[in-house]
Amino acid sequence: MQVSSLQEARYEYQPKLPGMLKNGVGEICVKEGKETASVADQDKIKELFPNTYGKKEITFEKGKNTAENKKQVVGVILSGGQAPGGHNVICGLYDALKATNPENVLLGFKGGPSGLIDNDYVEFTDEIIDAYRNTGGFDIIGSGRTKLETVQQFEIVEKVAAKHGLNAIVIIGGDDSNTNAAVLAEYMAAHKTGVQVIGCPKTIDGDLKNEDIEASFGFDTATKTFSEVIGNIERDANSAKKYWHFIKVMGRSASHVALECALETQPNICLIGEEVAAKKMSLSDIADYVADSVTKRAARGDNFGVVLVPEGIVEFVPEFSALIAEINELLAGENADEFNKLVDWASKEHFIEDGLSQNSMKVFALLPEPLQKQLFLERDPHGNVQVSLIESEKLISTLVYDNLRRRKKHGTYTGKFSPLHHFFGYEGRCAFPSNFDADYCYSLGYNACMLIQYGYTGYLSKVSNLAAPAEEWVAGGMPITKMMNIERRNGEDKPVIRKALVELDGKPFKYFEENREKWAVETCYTYPGAIQYYGPSSVCDITTKTLALEQG
Amino acid sequence: MQVSSLQEARYEYQPKLPGMLKNGVGEICVKEGKETASVADQDKIKELFPNTYGKKEITFEKGKNTAENKKQVVGVILSGGQAPGGHNVICGLYDALKATNPENVLLGFKGGPSGLIDNDYVEFTDEIIDAYRNTGGFDIIGSGRTKLETVQQFEIVEKVAAKHGLNAIVIIGGDDSNTNAAVLAEYMAAHKTGVQVIGCPKTIDGDLKNEDIEASFGFDTATKTFSEVIGNIERDANSAKKYWHFIKVMGRSASHVALECALETQPNICLIGEEVAAKKMSLSDIADYVADSVTKRAARGDNFGVVLVPEGIVEFVPEFSALIAEINELLAGENADEFNKLVDWASKEHFIEDGLSQNSMKVFALLPEPLQKQLFLERDPHGNVQVSLIESEKLISTLVYDNLRRRKKHGTYTGKFSPLHHFFGYEGRCAFPSNFDADYCYSLGYNACMLIQYGYTGYLSKVSNLAAPAEEWVAGGMPITKMMNIERRNGEDKPVIRKALVELDGKPFKYFEENREKWAVETCYTYPGAIQYYGPSSVCDITTKTLALEQG
């Protein structure tokens, strides 16, 4: 196998551990904190998790390891979308297991949660692990999106676990996967299987975050990678001085990624979904907001700019969500057959006009024709509109173009508007983890092993004080149930980890809000450049602006 | 002005100079080589350049500087598309000028060649220069695409030069800009203006390359930036195992960028325009070639992959070029009016069918409808098809999809094909220059100053032996006329620098050819990661695979 020179060099990197974990496994003791309660709906959650609810928060400290020294067989899975650092979680877990006892075994179940169901696995060896240290991607065992949530699945997992003599399963995943980890932990405890379940907080989207989990891993590296190319595009825009770049970044259900990239690169405009929803902005409002910046810059002679758009933006626009809901309704059941029988777009348009409310029809009429067709013609197997396929960066630039045309007619805008479009997502999910993510992930894995050794289950591996140097990080664990509340999902009340949206009164957004008027008009771009793994600490060890602002 | 921590750190980087230039301006002497002749059409070129043709190649050596010590006033312009390192050319030029005599003056003409015509300029100071050292972009003075080629323009430039007392003009640009530099040099010599003209070889496309110029600057950084994100996407593909990524990279007239990225990342497929042209491949041939890889990988259970597509690929397909030529012909003059009068696409289609040859109609029929419409409806102000707007990555994936559908029908393919599309160009043109480009550009600028001091004109600043460490680089200059031949351009015979295409018997392509069958079927991805400016020399000082292979 041929590897790049950077990969070769990164094999040699020794991730930094929190001070309390770095004295060897024999020198790690446990300090239990107080009992926990879920953030909301305590009675219901308690009822659903009788065996794992209310456990104590724990932190590790330097001190004699008092855990029972039994042989450990641990299984690990990667769940959901890739995030830089996943390999290091596994490496940290492996190293801690082997340091405890060379006989300990770590099995990697392949292709995500389904690997556990299908008993498709690999036993990790030094050779395998060493080929993946400090690398990006989830290719060491692959990932998948199967959800572990039914009792039938749990029964199979129980059998697979028994077959291998598993003491514990480590689930590396986002909010949904960790919700399922809590449910699996409860099942395993209720059935006295002796199998512990530990979660690790992963997602580049940054929406698995709460008073206990300061950051999900991968967010740092992904946003740095996006910010690199956004900064490069800004510099290009400011050199060529002739294009408006509309840049969409991944992140459907929250706008943390877009916000962090904006803090890193200071573009002219960055849309934040949560703000759009809170202010009930319409598509026209958004277009007008962007067109204001274009107009003001044109007046200065600057017919160029950069607009950041979070992937899920249209889902935050109330009128657009209403339209989508109406379309889904309109094409449910028999209506769909009737609609499908119509032979041409013109007759379909009549059907649509008859079916939509007046408000939604207004919104629909605003959309460019290809998108109108997409909404009705390209539905998923359940007949629903595929919102994720909507090219929101193009939609918004089209609406801005229309808006500017009207301004031109009224003589309030005289510039030139040439838009270009970009989408960044896959570029950042598998980058070599930054030093921060390499260290954080390795610590999460190492820490997960300690939680297992000390017999905890239903816990999320927790490493905090992350804006400080790694030496000062605090390692421990938190019951997943503590982060849960009851939410309505697909018509059912379900216990879930609360998803973290961008808080409009949080410090990162506030900072952005204080500066954005200036950024919208002037050219205040900053160019972060490529992630550095070496060099001055100021360029290679600093984590996100979001975290720096949040931790003051 | 707020700058990123990397930019702050890069200000401190001291670019490496070739050994012979690094002992201070007082210790640089000149060694003249033999007289030169153009690579072809010697008589015609000689006739066109009576004052600047046939001059001697020169190299610099360590030794007492014997140049006349007169005050220098130099003008510099950035011409054409951005390339990483442009700022460093200016910094090197500035430092050498000031080291020679603090009274020397460097003027930057703004917005490209038009700045020279409009006398729009800035006088560089330490403060300005220091804010741009080792940074990407051309924003220090901007760039532009105006061509300096008419006598009227030259007369204006002569006046502007006289006004400022310019001794020399340095033109930082690609093959066209340097061709024009040679013509301007000849004009200035013929009119005894005393204004020297020196060119510097810039272009991320890598097509300004010949036996004298080993590489144009910016190619290294741009291809490293593209390779970073391509590698990340490969790792994502290999983790998620469900998408075929079609990635277009910049480079219209040659496929050097795609080839270098392929050497860096080992994708399943990389199309090379020059090969497509040489083998007279049709669009169907290309689709079949890609579909073969998809089929073979599917048979291994791998329904994912990565295909690199050079931006200009369709222009290399003979049947497609013929189609474009026919369309341009068909819609020339009065025909266009007739065509435009047709009200709907159906009647336009009849017009097209009547107008195209049978062969071209076959090719046309193969294209997806949106592209068919684009070819006829979105023409440039001269009525020509806008080939650069064609989304070739989507065209090819659509043709591959059709091909696979037929294979499926015949039972020869049973996989799943989900394509995703990317285009990388603006992401790489303004990245912070790699150490290689930072060093190379600074040397080119420093060297240009020496050529000016020693009184040369019509020369390209030349730094060679680039695959070796900077210490061993060779600095000197080569008459631009030496690189010229006569080519037919817009119906006229013109003296131009020969554009360098990918040579199918060159070592970079040969290496690719030897390996690509394996890459097409197996997963041999390599992940270069982000450009490193610090760290082990193996990760931060190595230039392109192309250059390494070319120099053996």
Tab-separated table of N, CA and C in Angstrom, chain A residues 478-550:
chain	number	residue	atom	x	y	z
A	478	MET	N	-20.461	10.850	31.490
A	478	MET	CA	-21.755	11.387	31.879
A	478	MET	C	-22.841	10.430	31.402
A	479	PRO	N	-23.806	10.086	32.289
A	479	PRO	CA	-24.905	9.219	31.824
A	479	PRO	C	-25.611	9.882	30.642
A	480	ILE	N	-25.828	9.099	29.598
A	480	ILE	CA	-26.478	9.671	28.411
A	480	ILE	C	-27.881	10.150	28.756
A	481	THR	N	-28.535	9.425	29.653
A	481	THR	CA	-29.912	9.809	30.021
A	481	THR	C	-29.977	11.243	30.544
A	482	LYS	N	-28.868	11.737	31.100
A	482	LYS	CA	-28.881	13.100	31.622
A	482	LYS	C	-29.138	14.120	30.509
A	483	MET	N	-28.750	13.768	29.267
A	483	MET	CA	-28.868	14.726	28.155
A	483	MET	C	-30.187	14.601	27.414
A	484	MET	N	-31.073	13.710	27.931
A	484	MET	CA	-32.271	13.384	27.160
A	484	MET	C	-33.494	14.175	27.563
A	485	ASN	N	-34.389	14.296	26.608
A	485	ASN	CA	-35.739	14.769	26.888
A	485	ASN	C	-36.688	13.994	25.973
A	486	ILE	N	-37.956	14.277	26.103
A	486	ILE	CA	-38.927	13.583	25.244
A	486	ILE	C	-39.260	14.476	24.061
A	487	GLU	N	-39.138	13.945	22.867
A	487	GLU	CA	-39.519	14.717	21.679
A	487	GLU	C	-40.445	13.884	20.808
A	488	ARG	N	-41.243	14.597	20.022
A	488	ARG	CA	-42.172	13.957	19.095
A	488	ARG	C	-41.377	13.603	17.837
A	489	ARG	N	-41.273	12.329	17.520
A	489	ARG	CA	-40.571	11.918	16.296
A	489	ARG	C	-41.440	10.925	15.548
A	490	ASN	N	-41.749	11.218	14.310
A	490	ASN	CA	-42.605	10.368	13.481
A	490	ASN	C	-43.883	9.961	14.218
A	491	GLY	N	-44.504	10.936	14.837
A	491	GLY	CA	-45.788	10.683	15.486
A	491	GLY	C	-45.711	9.933	16.799
A	492	GLU	N	-44.492	9.800	17.353
A	492	GLU	CA	-44.371	9.087	18.630
A	492	GLU	C	-43.561	9.913	19.621
A	493	ASP	N	-43.877	9.799	20.889
A	493	ASP	CA	-43.034	10.411	21.917
A	493	ASP	C	-41.812	9.535	22.116
A	494	LYS	N	-40.635	10.149	22.007
A	494	LYS	CA	-39.422	9.356	22.130
A	494	LYS	C	-38.406	10.052	23.024
A	495	PRO	N	-37.664	9.257	23.807
A	495	PRO	CA	-36.597	9.854	24.602
A	495	PRO	C	-35.384	10.058	23.693
A	496	VAL	N	-34.934	11.263	23.568
A	496	VAL	CA	-33.783	11.530	22.685
A	496	VAL	C	-32.842	12.550	23.304
A	497	ILE	N	-31.600	12.505	22.847
A	497	ILE	CA	-30.646	13.549	23.228
A	497	ILE	C	-31.070	14.816	22.511
A	498	ARG	N	-31.165	15.894	23.247
A	498	ARG	CA	-31.597	17.152	22.675
A	498	ARG	C	-30.554	17.637	21.665
A	499	LYS	N	-31.028	17.954	20.461
A	499	LYS	CA	-30.115	18.463	19.428
A	499	LYS	C	-29.768	19.911	19.741
A	500	ALA	N	-28.497	20.262	19.559
A	500	ALA	CA	-28.075	21.632	19.875
A	500	ALA	C	-28.171	22.502	18.634
A	501	LEU	N	-29.048	23.486	18.657
A	501	LEU	CA	-29.116	24.459	17.573
A	501	LEU	C	-28.214	25.654	17.909
A	502	VAL	N	-27.968	26.483	16.913
A	502	VAL	CA	-27.223	27.718	17.184
A	502	VAL	C	-28.079	28.589	18.092
A	503	GLU	N	-27.523	29.002	19.233
A	503	GLU	CA	-28.279	29.852	20.165
A	503	GLU	C	-28.082	31.309	19.785
A	504	LEU	N	-29.200	31.980	19.562
A	504	LEU	CA	-29.110	33.356	19.080
A	504	LEU	C	-28.658	34.319	20.174
A	505	ASP	N	-28.679	33.842	21.431
A	505	ASP	CA	-28.098	34.684	22.483
A	505	ASP	C	-26.778	34.098	22.987
A	506	GLY	N	-26.253	33.129	22.255
A	506	GLY	CA	-24.944	32.571	22.597
A	506	GLY	C	-23.827	33.487	22.109
A	507	LYS	N	-22.649	33.311	22.696
A	507	LYS	CA	-21.552	34.225	22.370
A	507	LYS	C	-21.088	34.145	20.913
A	508	PRO	N	-21.014	32.942	20.299
A	508	PRO	CA	-20.550	32.920	18.901
A	508	PRO	C	-21.474	33.731	17.980
A	509	PHE	N	-22.786	33.524	18.123
A	509	PHE	CA	-23.693	34.271	17.250
A	509	PHE	C	-23.642	35.758	17.560
A	510	LYS	N	-23.555	36.081	18.855
A	510	LYS	CA	-23.503	37.500	19.244
A	510	LYS	C	-22.304	38.198	18.604
A	511	TYR	N	-21.174	37.536	18.637
A	511	TYR	CA	-19.968	38.126	18.042
A	511	TYR	C	-20.183	38.358	16.544
A	512	PHE	N	-20.750	37.353	15.908
A	512	PHE	CA	-21.046	37.457	14.472
A	512	PHE	C	-21.992	38.630	14.215
A	513	GLU	N	-23.027	38.722	15.042
A	513	GLU	CA	-24.035	39.762	14.869
A	513	GLU	C	-23.439	41.167	15.018
A	514	GLU	N	-22.498	41.299	15.939
A	514	GLU	CA	-21.874	42.606	16.163
A	514	GLU	C	-21.025	43.055	14.983
A	515	ASN	N	-20.542	42.089	14.224
A	515	ASN	CA	-19.594	42.437	13.164
A	515	ASN	C	-20.158	42.383	11.757
A	516	ARG	N	-21.292	41.720	11.592
A	516	ARG	CA	-21.687	41.387	10.230
A	516	ARG	C	-22.086	42.577	9.370
A	517	GLU	N	-22.556	43.652	9.988
A	517	GLU	CA	-22.938	44.801	9.156
A	517	GLU	C	-21.726	45.364	8.433
A	518	LYS	N	-20.628	45.423	9.162
A	518	LYS	CA	-19.374	45.892	8.572
A	518	LYS	C	-18.912	44.914	7.484
A	519	TRP	N	-18.940	43.625	7.810
A	519	TRP	CA	-18.490	42.616	6.846
A	519	TRP	C	-19.316	42.652	5.560
A	520	ALA	N	-20.613	42.976	5.695
A	520	ALA	CA	-21.519	42.937	4.548
A	520	ALA	C	-21.137	43.983	3.504
A	521	VAL	N	-20.553	45.075	3.969
A	521	VAL	CA	-20.257	46.185	3.064
A	521	VAL	C	-18.773	46.244	2.714
A	522	GLU	N	-17.940	46.175	3.729
A	522	GLU	CA	-16.497	46.251	3.479
A	522	GLU	C	-15.943	44.874	3.109
A	523	THR	N	-14.674	44.839	2.756
A	523	THR	CA	-14.015	43.566	2.467
A	523	THR	C	-13.118	43.250	3.648
A	524	CYS	N	-13.624	42.410	4.558
A	524	CYS	CA	-12.907	42.106	5.808
A	524	CYS	C	-12.470	40.649	5.852
A	525	TYR	N	-12.349	40.043	4.670
A	525	TYR	CA	-12.029	38.609	4.613
A	525	TYR	C	-10.793	38.264	5.428
A	526	THR	N	-10.840	37.104	6.069
A	526	THR	CA	-9.610	36.545	6.643
A	526	THR	C	-9.376	35.182	6.002
A	527	TYR	N	-8.109	34.837	5.841
A	527	TYR	CA	-7.724	33.655	5.062
A	527	TYR	C	-7.025	32.654	5.968
A	528	PRO	N	-7.767	31.677	6.480
A	528	PRO	CA	-7.155	30.767	7.461
A	528	PRO	C	-6.087	29.856	6.855
A	529	GLY	N	-6.194	29.559	5.545
A	529	GLY	CA	-5.221	28.657	4.930
A	529	GLY	C	-5.450	27.221	5.359
A	530	ALA	N	-4.604	26.336	4.854
A	530	ALA	CA	-4.741	24.899	5.090
A	530	ALA	C	-4.473	24.556	6.557
A	531	ILE	N	-5.117	23.497	7.041
A	531	ILE	CA	-4.834	22.993	8.391
A	531	ILE	C	-3.351	22.689	8.508
A	532	GLN	N	-2.735	23.160	9.557
A	532	GLN	CA	-1.334	22.838	9.814
A	532	GLN	C	-1.233	21.829	10.951
A	533	TYR	N	-0.414	20.816	10.736
A	533	TYR	CA	-0.214	19.785	11.758
A	533	TYR	C	1.099	19.997	12.492
A	534	TYR	N	1.908	20.899	11.942
A	534	TYR	CA	3.221	21.196	12.508
A	534	TYR	C	3.360	22.712	12.568
A	535	GLY	N	4.410	23.179	13.190
A	535	GLY	CA	4.679	24.613	13.198
A	535	GLY	C	4.323	25.251	14.516
A	536	PRO	N	4.271	26.589	14.518
A	536	PRO	CA	3.974	27.302	15.765
A	536	PRO	C	2.639	26.832	16.336
A	537	SER	N	2.556	26.770	17.660
A	537	SER	CA	1.341	26.300	18.315
A	537	SER	C	0.142	27.162	17.909
A	538	SER	N	0.384	28.439	17.628
A	538	SER	CA	-0.726	29.330	17.249
A	538	SER	C	-1.372	28.912	15.938
A	539	VAL	N	-0.643	28.185	15.092
A	539	VAL	CA	-1.271	27.745	13.845
A	539	VAL	C	-1.673	26.274	13.864
A	540	CYS	N	-1.133	25.469	14.774
A	540	CYS	CA	-1.450	24.043	14.669
A	540	CYS	C	-2.173	23.441	15.868
A	541	ASP	N	-2.380	24.208	16.924
A	541	ASP	CA	-3.013	23.614	18.106
A	541	ASP	C	-4.283	24.318	18.552
A	542	ILE	N	-4.732	25.317	17.806
A	542	ILE	CA	-5.870	26.113	18.258
A	542	ILE	C	-7.177	25.497	17.730
A	543	THR	N	-8.176	25.386	18.597
A	543	THR	CA	-9.439	24.836	18.126
A	543	THR	C	-10.349	25.955	17.603
A	544	THR	N	-11.634	25.689	17.523
A	544	THR	CA	-12.553	26.596	16.814
A	544	THR	C	-12.768	27.928	17.532
A	545	LYS	N	-13.163	28.921	16.739
A	545	LYS	CA	-13.571	30.223	17.284
A	545	LYS	C	-14.829	30.037	18.133
A	546	THR	N	-15.700	29.131	17.680
A	546	THR	CA	-16.930	28.862	18.418
A	546	THR	C	-16.604	28.483	19.861
A	547	LEU	N	-15.703	27.560	20.040
A	547	LEU	CA	-15.362	27.087	21.382
A	547	LEU	C	-14.649	28.184	22.171
A	548	ALA	N	-13.762	28.895	21.467
A	548	ALA	CA	-13.039	29.973	22.153
A	548	ALA	C	-14.027	31.013	22.678
A	549	LEU	N	-15.018	31.369	21.861
A	549	LEU	CA	-15.997	32.368	22.292
A	549	LEU	C	-16.898	31.811	23.391
A	550	GLU	N	-17.311	30.559	23.228
A	550	GLU	CA	-18.204	29.958	24.233
A	550	GLU	C	-17.538	29.867	25.594
